[in-house]
Structure formats: C-alpha cells, structure tokens
Short mmCIF file of C-alpha atoms (C1' of nucleotides) in Angstrom, two decimals:
data_model
loop_
_atom_site.label_atom_id
_atom_site.label_comp_id
_atom_site.label_asym_id
_atom_site.label_seq_id
_atom_site.Cartn_x
_atom_site.Cartn_y
_atom_site.Cartn_z
CA MET A 1 0.00 0.00 0.00
CA ASN A 2 2.09 2.89 1.26
CA ALA A 3 5.52 2.70 -0.29
CA PRO A 4 8.31 3.60 2.14
CA ILE A 5 9.17 7.28 1.95
CA SER A 6 12.72 7.87 0.80
CA ARG A 7 15.13 10.02 2.75
CA ARG A 8 15.33 12.31 -0.24
CA GLU A 9 11.56 12.69 -0.50
CA THR A 10 11.30 13.42 3.23
CA GLN A 11 13.94 16.14 2.89
CA ARG A 12 12.10 17.66 -0.06
CA ARG A 13 8.76 17.70 1.77
CA GLN A 14 10.35 19.17 4.92
CA ALA A 15 12.06 21.92 2.94
CA GLU A 16 8.69 22.83 1.42
CA LEU A 17 6.92 22.68 4.80
CA PHE A 18 9.42 24.96 6.53
CA SER A 19 9.26 27.53 3.72
CA PHE A 20 5.65 28.13 4.83
CA HIS A 21 4.47 30.59 7.43
CA SER A 22 3.05 28.88 10.54
CA VAL A 23 -0.55 29.51 9.45
CA ALA A 24 0.07 27.48 6.27
CA ALA A 25 2.38 24.92 7.86
CA ALA A 26 0.06 24.08 10.77
CA PRO A 27 -2.73 22.51 8.63
CA ALA A 28 -0.12 20.96 6.31
CA LEU A 29 1.42 19.11 9.27
CA ILE A 30 -1.75 17.15 10.02
CA GLY A 31 -1.03 13.52 9.11
CA TRP A 32 2.77 13.72 9.41
CA THR A 33 4.51 11.32 11.79
CA LEU A 34 6.60 12.77 14.62
CA THR A 35 8.87 10.64 16.80
CA VAL A 36 11.53 11.18 19.46
CA ASP A 37 13.94 8.27 19.79
CA GLY A 38 11.45 6.18 17.85
CA VAL A 39 8.51 7.01 20.13
CA GLY A 40 5.54 9.01 18.82
CA GLY A 41 2.74 9.00 16.27
CA ARG A 42 0.67 10.85 13.66
CA ILE A 43 0.08 14.55 14.20
CA VAL A 44 -3.69 15.13 14.47
CA GLU A 45 -3.87 18.63 16.03
CA THR A 46 -1.80 21.83 15.71
CA GLU A 47 -2.02 25.58 16.35
CA ALA A 48 -0.25 28.49 14.63
CA TYR A 49 1.40 31.47 16.35
CA ASP A 50 3.32 34.42 14.96
CA HIS A 51 5.00 37.74 15.68
CA GLU A 52 1.89 39.87 14.95
CA ASP A 53 -0.22 37.72 17.24
CA PRO A 54 -1.03 38.96 20.78
CA ALA A 55 -1.35 35.34 21.98
CA SER A 56 2.17 34.43 20.81
CA HIS A 57 5.25 34.28 23.00
CA SER A 58 7.05 36.17 20.24
CA PHE A 59 4.57 39.10 20.21
CA SER A 60 6.63 41.39 22.44
CA GLY A 61 9.98 40.75 20.77
CA PRO A 62 12.92 38.45 21.50
CA THR A 63 13.65 37.27 25.05
CA PRO A 64 15.83 34.45 26.40
CA ARG A 65 12.79 32.14 26.48
CA ASN A 66 11.53 32.72 22.94
CA ALA A 67 14.91 33.16 21.22
CA VAL A 68 14.49 29.97 19.21
CA MET A 69 11.28 31.33 17.62
CA PHE A 70 13.32 34.18 16.14
CA GLY A 71 15.87 31.74 14.69
CA GLU A 72 15.90 29.28 11.83
CA ALA A 73 12.83 27.40 10.61
CA GLY A 74 12.83 23.68 11.27
CA HIS A 75 14.07 23.97 14.85
CA VAL A 76 12.16 22.94 17.97
CA TYR A 77 10.92 25.51 20.52
CA VAL A 78 10.13 23.97 23.92
CA TYR A 79 8.73 25.95 26.85
CA ARG A 80 7.43 25.24 30.33
CA SER A 81 3.68 25.58 30.67
CA TYR A 82 2.00 26.41 33.99
CA GLY A 83 5.14 25.35 35.83
CA ILE A 84 4.34 21.69 35.30
CA HIS A 85 4.22 20.68 31.66
CA TRP A 86 6.39 21.04 28.57
CA CYS A 87 5.02 22.10 25.19
CA MET A 88 6.76 21.80 21.82
CA ASN A 89 6.59 23.93 18.67
CA LEU A 90 8.15 23.75 15.23
CA VAL A 91 9.61 27.06 14.09
CA CYS A 92 8.43 28.15 10.61
CA ALA A 93 9.37 30.72 7.99
CA GLY A 94 8.32 34.33 8.36
CA HIS A 95 8.99 36.45 11.41
CA ALA A 96 9.03 34.42 14.63
CA SER A 97 6.25 32.07 13.63
CA ALA A 98 5.79 28.58 15.02
CA VAL A 99 3.38 25.65 15.14
CA LEU A 100 2.36 24.20 18.51
CA ILE A 101 2.01 20.41 18.32
CA ARG A 102 -1.20 19.77 20.29
CA ALA A 103 -2.03 16.09 19.80
CA LEU A 104 -0.76 12.84 18.28
CA GLU A 105 -2.38 9.55 17.43
CA PRO A 106 0.07 7.20 19.19
CA THR A 107 1.54 4.68 16.74
CA GLU A 108 5.13 3.90 17.78
CA GLY A 109 6.62 2.98 21.13
CA LEU A 110 3.28 2.51 22.88
CA ASP A 111 4.92 0.63 25.77
CA VAL A 112 7.36 3.47 26.45
CA MET A 113 4.58 6.08 26.34
CA ILE A 114 2.41 4.02 28.68
CA ALA A 115 5.28 3.76 31.18
CA ARG A 116 6.06 7.50 31.04
CA ARG A 117 2.42 8.56 31.35
CA GLY A 118 1.42 5.95 33.92
CA LEU A 119 -1.69 5.15 31.85
CA ASP A 120 -2.67 2.41 29.47
CA GLU A 121 -5.46 4.12 27.55
CA PRO A 122 -4.22 5.15 24.08
CA ARG A 123 -6.81 7.96 23.95
CA ALA A 124 -5.11 9.80 26.82
CA LEU A 125 -1.44 9.24 25.93
CA CYS A 126 -0.81 12.15 23.53
CA SER A 127 -4.09 14.11 23.41
CA GLY A 128 -2.76 17.49 24.53
CA PRO A 129 0.47 19.48 24.22
CA GLY A 130 1.67 18.70 27.74
CA ARG A 131 0.62 15.07 27.52
CA LEU A 132 2.46 14.36 24.29
CA CYS A 133 5.68 15.94 25.54
CA GLN A 134 5.54 13.70 28.61
CA ALA A 135 4.85 10.64 26.45
CA LEU A 136 7.70 11.46 24.05
CA GLY A 137 10.12 12.56 26.78
CA VAL A 138 10.46 16.11 25.43
CA THR A 139 11.94 18.63 27.91
CA ARG A 140 14.00 21.81 28.02
CA GLU A 141 17.00 19.81 26.73
CA HIS A 142 15.33 19.62 23.32
CA ASN A 143 14.84 23.37 22.96
CA GLY A 144 16.65 24.67 19.86
CA MET A 145 17.36 21.25 18.33
CA ARG A 146 16.70 20.52 14.65
CA ILE A 147 13.60 18.50 13.81
CA ASP A 148 15.40 16.70 10.95
CA GLN A 149 18.10 15.17 13.15
CA PRO A 150 18.11 12.63 16.00
CA PRO A 151 16.52 12.16 18.39
CA PHE A 152 13.73 13.66 16.27
CA ALA A 153 12.19 12.30 13.10
CA LEU A 154 9.44 13.95 11.04
CA GLU A 155 7.98 12.15 8.02
CA PRO A 156 5.13 13.06 5.70
CA GLY A 157 1.97 10.94 5.62
CA PRO A 158 -1.08 10.64 3.39
CA ALA A 159 -3.12 13.84 3.10
CA ALA A 160 -5.73 14.19 5.84
CA GLU A 161 -9.05 16.06 5.93
CA VAL A 162 -8.37 19.11 8.08
CA ILE A 163 -10.86 21.10 10.17
CA VAL A 164 -10.34 24.57 11.64
CA GLY A 165 -11.36 26.35 14.83
CA PRO A 166 -10.35 28.88 17.50
CA ARG A 167 -7.25 28.13 19.55
CA ILE A 168 -7.49 26.68 23.05
CA GLY A 169 -6.43 27.98 26.44
CA ILE A 170 -5.54 31.54 25.45
CA THR A 171 -7.07 34.85 26.55
CA ARG A 172 -5.78 37.25 23.88
CA ALA A 173 -6.82 36.89 20.22
CA ALA A 174 -9.00 33.99 21.36
CA GLU A 175 -11.27 34.28 18.31
CA VAL A 176 -8.52 33.77 15.69
CA PRO A 177 -9.18 30.43 13.93
CA TRP A 178 -5.63 29.07 13.92
CA ARG A 179 -6.31 25.65 15.44
CA PHE A 180 -6.25 22.73 13.00
CA GLY A 181 -7.20 19.07 13.41
CA GLU A 182 -7.89 15.87 11.56
CA ARG A 183 -11.63 15.50 11.05
CA GLY A 184 -13.06 12.63 13.06
CA SER A 185 -9.87 11.80 14.96
CA ARG A 186 -10.43 10.23 18.38
CA TYR A 187 -7.11 11.63 19.60
CA LEU A 188 -7.85 15.38 19.67
CA SER A 189 -7.23 17.28 22.91
CA LYS A 190 -10.83 18.56 22.69
CA PRO A 191 -13.55 18.35 20.05
CA PHE A 192 -13.85 21.14 17.49
CA PRO A 193 -16.98 23.33 17.73
CA ARG A 194 -19.98 22.78 15.37
CA VAL A 195 -18.96 19.83 13.24
"C1'" DC B 1 -21.06 15.34 28.82
"C1'" DT B 2 -19.65 20.43 31.07
"C1'" DA B 3 -17.72 23.31 34.85
"C1'" DT B 4 -14.54 24.22 38.47
"C1'" DT B 5 -10.35 24.19 40.99
"C1'" DG B 6 -5.58 23.18 42.79
"C1'" DA B 7 -0.83 22.29 41.59
"C1'" DT B 8 3.32 24.20 39.90
"C1'" DG B 9 7.88 27.14 37.79
"C1'" DT B 10 9.01 30.92 34.78
"C1'" DT B 11 8.30 35.14 32.76
"C1'" DC B 12 6.63 39.60 32.72
"C1'" DT B 13 4.84 44.03 34.79
"C1'" DG C 1 2.55 40.09 42.46
"C1'" DA C 2 0.00 38.50 38.35
"C1'" DA C 3 -0.39 35.82 34.37
"C1'" DC C 4 0.30 31.78 32.00
"C1'" DA C 5 -0.25 28.25 24.39
"C1'" DT C 6 -2.16 22.71 30.91
"C1'" DC C 7 -3.70 18.61 33.32
"C1'" DA C 8 -6.09 15.59 36.59
"C1'" DA C 9 -9.49 15.11 39.89
"C1'" DT C 10 -13.88 16.16 41.39
"C1'" DA C 11 -18.79 17.46 41.38
"C1'" DG C 12 -22.98 17.88 39.11
"C1'" DA C 13 -26.54 17.56 35.15
#
DNA sequence: CTATTGATGTTCT
DNA sequence: GAACATCAATAGA
C-alpha cells in the first residue's frame, strides 16, 4: 500500500513545509509522523502562532525564552507551561512564527509512552500538548534542536481532511481560527466546535 | 457530557 | 505580584 518514503523525499517535503508561514504549515502538518527516539505517532492537532499575534510568546519581541522562535525554521521551541508541563513547537518561515504540536495519534513505542504517562489508555497518551511531551520525553533539553536530526524524526503521511477552529487555552486573540485538526480523529485534545 | 479548581515554575509588569 | 499556548481530579446535570 504505502511505499516507504525515501530520505530524499522526506527532505524535499520538509524543505517545502518549513518555507511556509506557521498559518500554512500548521494545517499541512496534520497527518505527518513525529517521533523522538522512535517514540511518537501521527500529528492530528496543531495551532499556529506568529509575531503579529497577541497570543504568541514572540509578540513582544525576542527574550531568552523565545529566542528559538526568532531563529531558523525547522528547529524545535520547547517551553514550560503552567510550571508543570512542557510544550513543543516547530519554528516556521516568516517572522518568529511557530506551530504548537497539540495532539498525536500514538503509533510507535506505545509501551514506552504508557510507562512515562502511567496510563494504558491510548486515547489519553498524547491528546494534549503537555501530555504528548511527557509521552515522548520532550523537555527543556530539546529546545533549539533541529527537527530533521536525531533524536527527532518527522515524516510526511497521506493527506488528511483538516478542520479549523479557534485556539485553546488563550485569553488574547482567542477568536482567531488558527487551530487545526484531523476531522473525526479520536485523539484530539478537545472536540472542534460545530462539526 | 460540562464546569470548576488546585498544583506548579518561569516570565513579565 | 500577576499571568500563564495545561492537566487531573472532582462534582454535578
């Protein structure tokens, strides 16, 4: 069925992806497979952020925390959320734009994810930005790393049907429809409004 | 199913 | 001090 994707094809697709602004890259990422040390799954939910966006960490200019967002596309921006969780973004082209990875459909390394999360229900393993970072073992150490080199791997998948809605958990620019998900996925962090 | 609240560390005002 | 791109546990409809 699905022929293996060549290294060369993956590089070509990544180069195209990271030439996009976050608002274009976020929906395009739905259906790609993301792993860390071989543990991960299919991306089913993302959100876009950028420099002109009051909800973005990069809105008020560069700081030590958000420095990676102002750097090269294709790098990983990790930050601490609510003092407890980690959240990961992929930096995109344009000015300080990035895509928050919000949910995965777990496909690889289920046993490792179950051990790290202390749960055995696949639905709850990676359905949220903090949850998936715990399942994949992503922490501050990964901030600034390249997504195309170990321990990370990012490979394109078959095109998915993408739905759109307002972003979650923010107070500023809360109405901007920059949240994207795979229609019908059981692994979303929350359902999308009015399907 | 929805709503509420406590836990927690960093950043920003 | 206040705010925060969250989660898990709890209570109620």
